[in-house]
XYZ file of C-alpha atoms in Angstrom:
320
model
C 96.898 -130.366 -56.617
C 95.345 -127.581 -58.673
C 97.585 -124.583 -59.452
C 97.330 -121.617 -57.101
C 98.729 -118.109 -57.434
C 100.160 -116.551 -54.266
C 100.823 -112.795 -54.299
C 103.147 -111.186 -51.747
C 102.187 -107.507 -51.508
C 104.308 -104.446 -50.717
C 107.714 -106.101 -50.463
C 109.404 -102.693 -50.530
C 112.927 -103.988 -49.844
C 112.655 -107.041 -52.145
C 113.476 -109.390 -49.274
C 110.362 -111.552 -48.830
C 111.666 -114.479 -50.859
C 115.025 -114.363 -49.043
C 113.600 -114.284 -45.521
C 111.956 -117.723 -45.681
C 112.120 -120.973 -47.608
C 109.215 -120.727 -50.028
C 110.303 -123.998 -51.658
C 108.529 -125.726 -48.759
C 105.276 -124.974 -50.566
C 104.025 -127.314 -53.303
C 105.278 -126.552 -56.805
C 101.672 -126.037 -57.853
C 101.748 -122.712 -55.964
C 103.395 -119.952 -57.986
C 104.809 -117.007 -56.021
C 104.366 -113.473 -57.386
C 106.060 -110.696 -55.410
C 105.007 -107.047 -55.743
C 107.547 -104.439 -54.670
C 105.499 -101.250 -55.113
C 102.070 -100.271 -53.771
C 99.007 -100.874 -55.929
C 97.803 -97.305 -56.163
C 94.094 -97.741 -56.897
C 91.260 -100.213 -56.473
C 91.145 -100.779 -60.225
C 94.855 -101.613 -60.264
C 94.451 -103.958 -57.299
C 91.635 -105.827 -59.032
C 93.519 -106.078 -62.321
C 96.764 -107.350 -60.784
C 95.210 -109.680 -58.199
C 92.250 -111.011 -60.199
C 93.662 -114.566 -60.340
C 95.045 -114.674 -56.791
C 94.176 -117.610 -54.560
C 96.443 -116.492 -51.698
C 97.503 -113.013 -50.570
C 100.404 -112.413 -48.186
C 100.135 -108.850 -46.894
C 102.604 -106.791 -44.890
C 100.900 -105.092 -41.974
C 98.493 -102.371 -43.160
C 100.359 -101.221 -46.253
C 97.452 -102.125 -48.578
C 93.755 -101.810 -47.748
C 91.987 -105.118 -48.334
C 88.444 -103.769 -48.511
C 85.130 -105.408 -49.346
C 85.165 -103.700 -52.768
C 88.405 -105.522 -53.576
C 87.519 -108.866 -52.018
C 84.232 -109.077 -53.904
C 86.120 -108.787 -57.206
C 88.621 -111.583 -56.519
C 86.660 -114.783 -57.200
C 89.654 -117.109 -56.798
C 90.818 -115.693 -53.456
C 90.643 -118.225 -50.617
C 93.351 -117.241 -48.110
C 94.850 -114.001 -46.767
C 97.906 -114.134 -44.524
C 98.837 -110.930 -42.710
C 101.960 -110.221 -40.718
C 100.979 -109.778 -37.089
C 97.751 -110.779 -35.375
C 95.944 -107.472 -35.908
C 95.317 -105.735 -39.230
C 92.729 -102.961 -39.377
C 93.237 -102.634 -43.149
C 91.585 -106.004 -43.833
C 87.788 -106.187 -43.850
C 87.713 -109.488 -41.994
C 83.914 -109.531 -41.780
C 83.665 -109.256 -45.564
C 86.330 -111.922 -46.017
C 84.422 -114.290 -43.743
C 81.166 -113.672 -45.630
C 82.948 -114.457 -48.896
C 84.486 -117.666 -47.564
C 88.018 -116.275 -47.405
C 90.180 -117.440 -44.486
C 92.341 -114.768 -42.812
C 95.374 -115.872 -40.791
C 98.098 -113.967 -38.959
C 101.615 -114.415 -37.662
C 103.434 -113.650 -34.463
C 105.216 -110.312 -34.118
C 107.822 -109.111 -31.635
C 107.496 -105.831 -29.732
C 111.278 -105.554 -29.452
C 112.011 -103.986 -32.883
C 109.465 -101.152 -32.502
C 110.628 -100.515 -28.942
C 114.246 -100.361 -30.078
C 113.336 -97.956 -32.863
C 111.436 -95.701 -30.462
C 114.435 -95.644 -28.165
C 116.777 -94.956 -31.064
C 114.613 -92.017 -32.125
C 114.672 -90.694 -28.578
C 118.465 -90.857 -28.473
C 118.763 -89.253 -31.905
C 116.367 -86.469 -30.945
C 117.774 -85.760 -27.499
C 121.340 -85.446 -28.801
C 120.465 -83.889 -32.187
C 122.382 -86.694 -33.906
C 120.700 -86.374 -37.310
C 120.984 -82.597 -37.600
C 124.618 -82.620 -36.477
C 125.478 -85.415 -38.913
C 123.698 -83.594 -41.748
C 125.631 -80.421 -40.934
C 128.923 -82.309 -41.206
C 127.897 -83.867 -44.520
C 127.039 -80.402 -45.871
C 130.364 -78.907 -44.669
C 128.380 -76.952 -42.102
C 129.391 -75.761 -38.632
C 131.318 -77.933 -36.185
C 128.799 -78.329 -33.329
C 125.659 -76.220 -33.491
C 123.384 -77.749 -30.847
C 123.392 -78.634 -27.149
C 121.915 -82.040 -26.388
C 119.599 -83.181 -23.611
C 120.977 -85.563 -20.976
C 118.419 -88.298 -20.361
C 119.604 -89.379 -16.908
C 117.362 -87.782 -14.305
C 114.785 -86.609 -16.846
C 111.110 -87.582 -16.701
C 109.772 -89.972 -19.343
C 106.012 -90.168 -19.793
C 104.736 -93.380 -21.406
C 101.189 -93.220 -22.741
C 100.225 -96.868 -23.089
C 102.032 -99.408 -20.903
C 101.474 -102.477 -23.081
C 104.141 -104.806 -24.478
C 106.112 -102.055 -26.207
C 105.557 -99.537 -23.432
C 106.926 -101.989 -20.865
C 110.111 -102.459 -22.913
C 110.515 -98.692 -23.193
C 110.151 -98.419 -19.418
C 113.017 -100.890 -18.950
C 115.249 -99.007 -21.390
C 114.501 -95.711 -19.658
C 115.209 -97.162 -16.225
C 118.570 -98.424 -17.496
C 119.351 -94.854 -18.569
C 118.459 -93.500 -15.134
C 115.273 -91.716 -16.154
C 112.244 -91.219 -13.936
C 109.471 -93.201 -15.632
C 105.775 -92.327 -15.481
C 102.830 -93.928 -17.258
C 99.211 -93.217 -18.054
C 96.416 -94.610 -20.174
C 92.673 -94.649 -19.728
C 92.679 -98.262 -18.502
C 96.025 -98.405 -16.670
C 95.882 -99.113 -12.932
C 98.347 -98.087 -10.262
C 99.051 -101.749 -9.484
C 99.945 -102.463 -13.126
C 102.329 -99.517 -13.199
C 103.957 -100.556 -9.928
C 104.614 -104.051 -11.309
C 106.873 -102.404 -13.912
C 108.573 -100.104 -11.409
C 106.809 -97.159 -13.030
C 105.055 -94.236 -11.344
C 101.323 -94.171 -12.096
C 99.853 -90.863 -13.244
C 96.126 -90.323 -12.829
C 95.437 -88.096 -15.843
C 96.626 -87.328 -19.350
C 96.982 -83.656 -18.477
C 99.277 -84.452 -15.555
C 101.640 -86.687 -17.525
C 101.859 -84.181 -20.386
C 102.733 -81.377 -17.993
C 105.383 -83.217 -15.964
C 107.288 -85.144 -18.651
C 110.447 -84.055 -20.433
C 109.757 -86.732 -23.049
C 106.406 -88.244 -24.057
C 106.277 -91.512 -26.006
C 103.036 -92.985 -27.360
C 102.347 -96.730 -27.283
C 98.592 -97.214 -27.667
C 96.760 -99.524 -30.045
C 94.475 -97.971 -32.628
C 90.848 -97.870 -31.497
C 87.964 -95.392 -31.583
C 88.901 -94.440 -28.018
C 92.531 -93.679 -28.884
C 91.976 -91.785 -32.144
C 92.978 -88.137 -31.656
C 93.856 -88.748 -28.029
C 96.603 -86.131 -28.382
C 95.100 -82.852 -29.594
C 96.765 -79.523 -30.270
C 95.591 -78.256 -26.880
C 97.194 -81.332 -25.292
C 100.514 -80.518 -26.967
C 100.254 -76.999 -25.559
C 100.183 -78.534 -22.070
C 103.683 -79.960 -22.552
C 106.898 -78.215 -21.580
C 108.307 -76.057 -24.365
C 111.537 -78.031 -23.981
C 109.754 -81.388 -24.241
C 110.177 -84.067 -26.889
C 107.420 -86.254 -28.355
C 107.880 -89.724 -29.878
C 105.171 -91.555 -31.848
C 106.001 -94.959 -33.305
C 102.546 -96.459 -32.718
C 99.741 -95.038 -34.851
C 99.428 -91.754 -36.737
C 95.794 -91.366 -35.707
C 96.743 -91.063 -32.021
C 97.642 -87.429 -32.743
C 94.930 -85.196 -34.191
C 95.716 -84.486 -37.831
C 97.761 -81.317 -38.230
C 98.240 -80.847 -34.486
C 101.889 -81.914 -34.307
C 103.082 -79.759 -37.204
C 101.222 -76.783 -35.735
C 102.800 -77.335 -32.315
C 106.301 -77.564 -33.795
C 105.827 -74.501 -35.979
C 104.527 -72.501 -33.008
C 107.275 -73.678 -30.656
C 104.843 -75.342 -28.256
C 107.268 -78.280 -27.938
C 110.958 -78.493 -28.769
C 110.998 -81.415 -31.204
C 109.306 -84.654 -32.211
C 110.100 -87.954 -33.883
C 107.456 -89.960 -35.736
C 107.481 -93.251 -37.614
C 103.794 -93.405 -38.606
C 101.675 -91.251 -40.894
C 98.045 -90.764 -41.938
C 98.948 -91.730 -45.501
C 101.774 -94.108 -46.357
C 104.016 -93.975 -48.279
C 104.342 -90.226 -47.747
C 103.647 -87.999 -50.732
C 106.689 -86.240 -52.154
C 105.505 -82.837 -50.952
C 104.300 -83.907 -47.506
C 104.795 -81.380 -44.739
C 106.244 -84.194 -42.617
C 109.278 -84.254 -44.908
C 110.147 -80.604 -44.300
C 108.887 -79.492 -40.881
C 111.672 -78.100 -38.744
C 112.531 -80.006 -35.549
C 110.718 -83.103 -36.799
C 112.624 -86.357 -37.207
C 110.588 -88.627 -39.488
C 111.280 -92.238 -40.453
C 109.348 -94.352 -43.020
C 107.426 -96.680 -40.668
C 110.418 -98.781 -39.683
C 109.156 -99.912 -36.286
C 108.429 -103.536 -37.167
C 110.963 -103.703 -40.030
C 113.763 -105.903 -38.704
C 115.469 -109.169 -39.581
C 113.887 -111.115 -36.721
C 110.372 -109.881 -37.411
C 110.662 -110.484 -41.141
C 111.937 -114.036 -40.613
C 108.937 -114.607 -38.338
C 106.433 -112.940 -40.660
C 107.381 -114.802 -43.817
C 108.324 -118.080 -42.124
C 104.950 -118.267 -40.402
C 103.183 -117.140 -43.581
C 104.478 -120.334 -45.165
C 103.257 -122.313 -42.143
C 99.827 -120.686 -42.474
C 99.614 -121.596 -46.159
C 100.685 -125.189 -45.473
C 98.147 -125.541 -42.667
C 95.368 -124.099 -44.845
C 96.228 -126.525 -47.644
C 95.909 -129.347 -45.099
C 92.494 -128.105 -44.013
C 93.678 -127.044 -40.548
C 94.370 -123.274 -40.722
C 96.576 -121.701 -38.047
C 96.258 -118.352 -36.261
C 92.859 -117.583 -37.785
C 91.626 -113.996 -37.345
C 88.019 -112.996 -36.953
């Protein structure tokens, strides 16, 4: 078999080669793992110019037509998950490049969203930071979740898990999205809300769980945030573009809502001086939703399966 170069991109934690048995691949395939982002198109082309296979982690690196057209040896892209808006799949198809995906569990992002809600409602991070800085002993009063109203915008796989967690905590659970029906909400034991305005106004906590699409971009505007209770909390672990750019920081600075927790950003990794690092009453995490042991074992284990299947002429989980 002819030698192939396989590049694993954006392995921030240096765990890709530990999470799966890459020795299952033929010795003719050399594995090259990159731990930092490739910061420009020129750098991407220079580093990846001899790549036959790319293994990409979610949407950390844009795989655009301009890049694909400059990689003459590239034949296969494997992405974690079955959806990746950062890959120009149409261009890949035109250039004869196969794009395959992997399975992905909704449990890790749901657990993170719930963890952020708990941390925010009880001010866990600020109280812990105060202790570490020899600050005051108790400086906040937390929110009890039992009996409070949770508004879920997007009752898909992750939203359904969140509904179950909230019900276990004794919360009243409401849901809305533009295509959600009352029957679908009732199947989950959730109260259907007919409009975005209504769910924003009634909820003590809003959590966003929509996929990225032209219809969902900017679905939460600054005026929408002003409709929420001033004591309300907002959680976004789905997509940064669901909230109009700048709207959340403005709402927090103006006291339109009490606090927010976000795991997704317009630009990732965040710049050192990003306002999201310093805004008061904002709990920010570095896009950890899908980052878990189970998901990583699945991602990299199935990446190997995808490569093996492609080598055998029978690609698995083909996208596009």
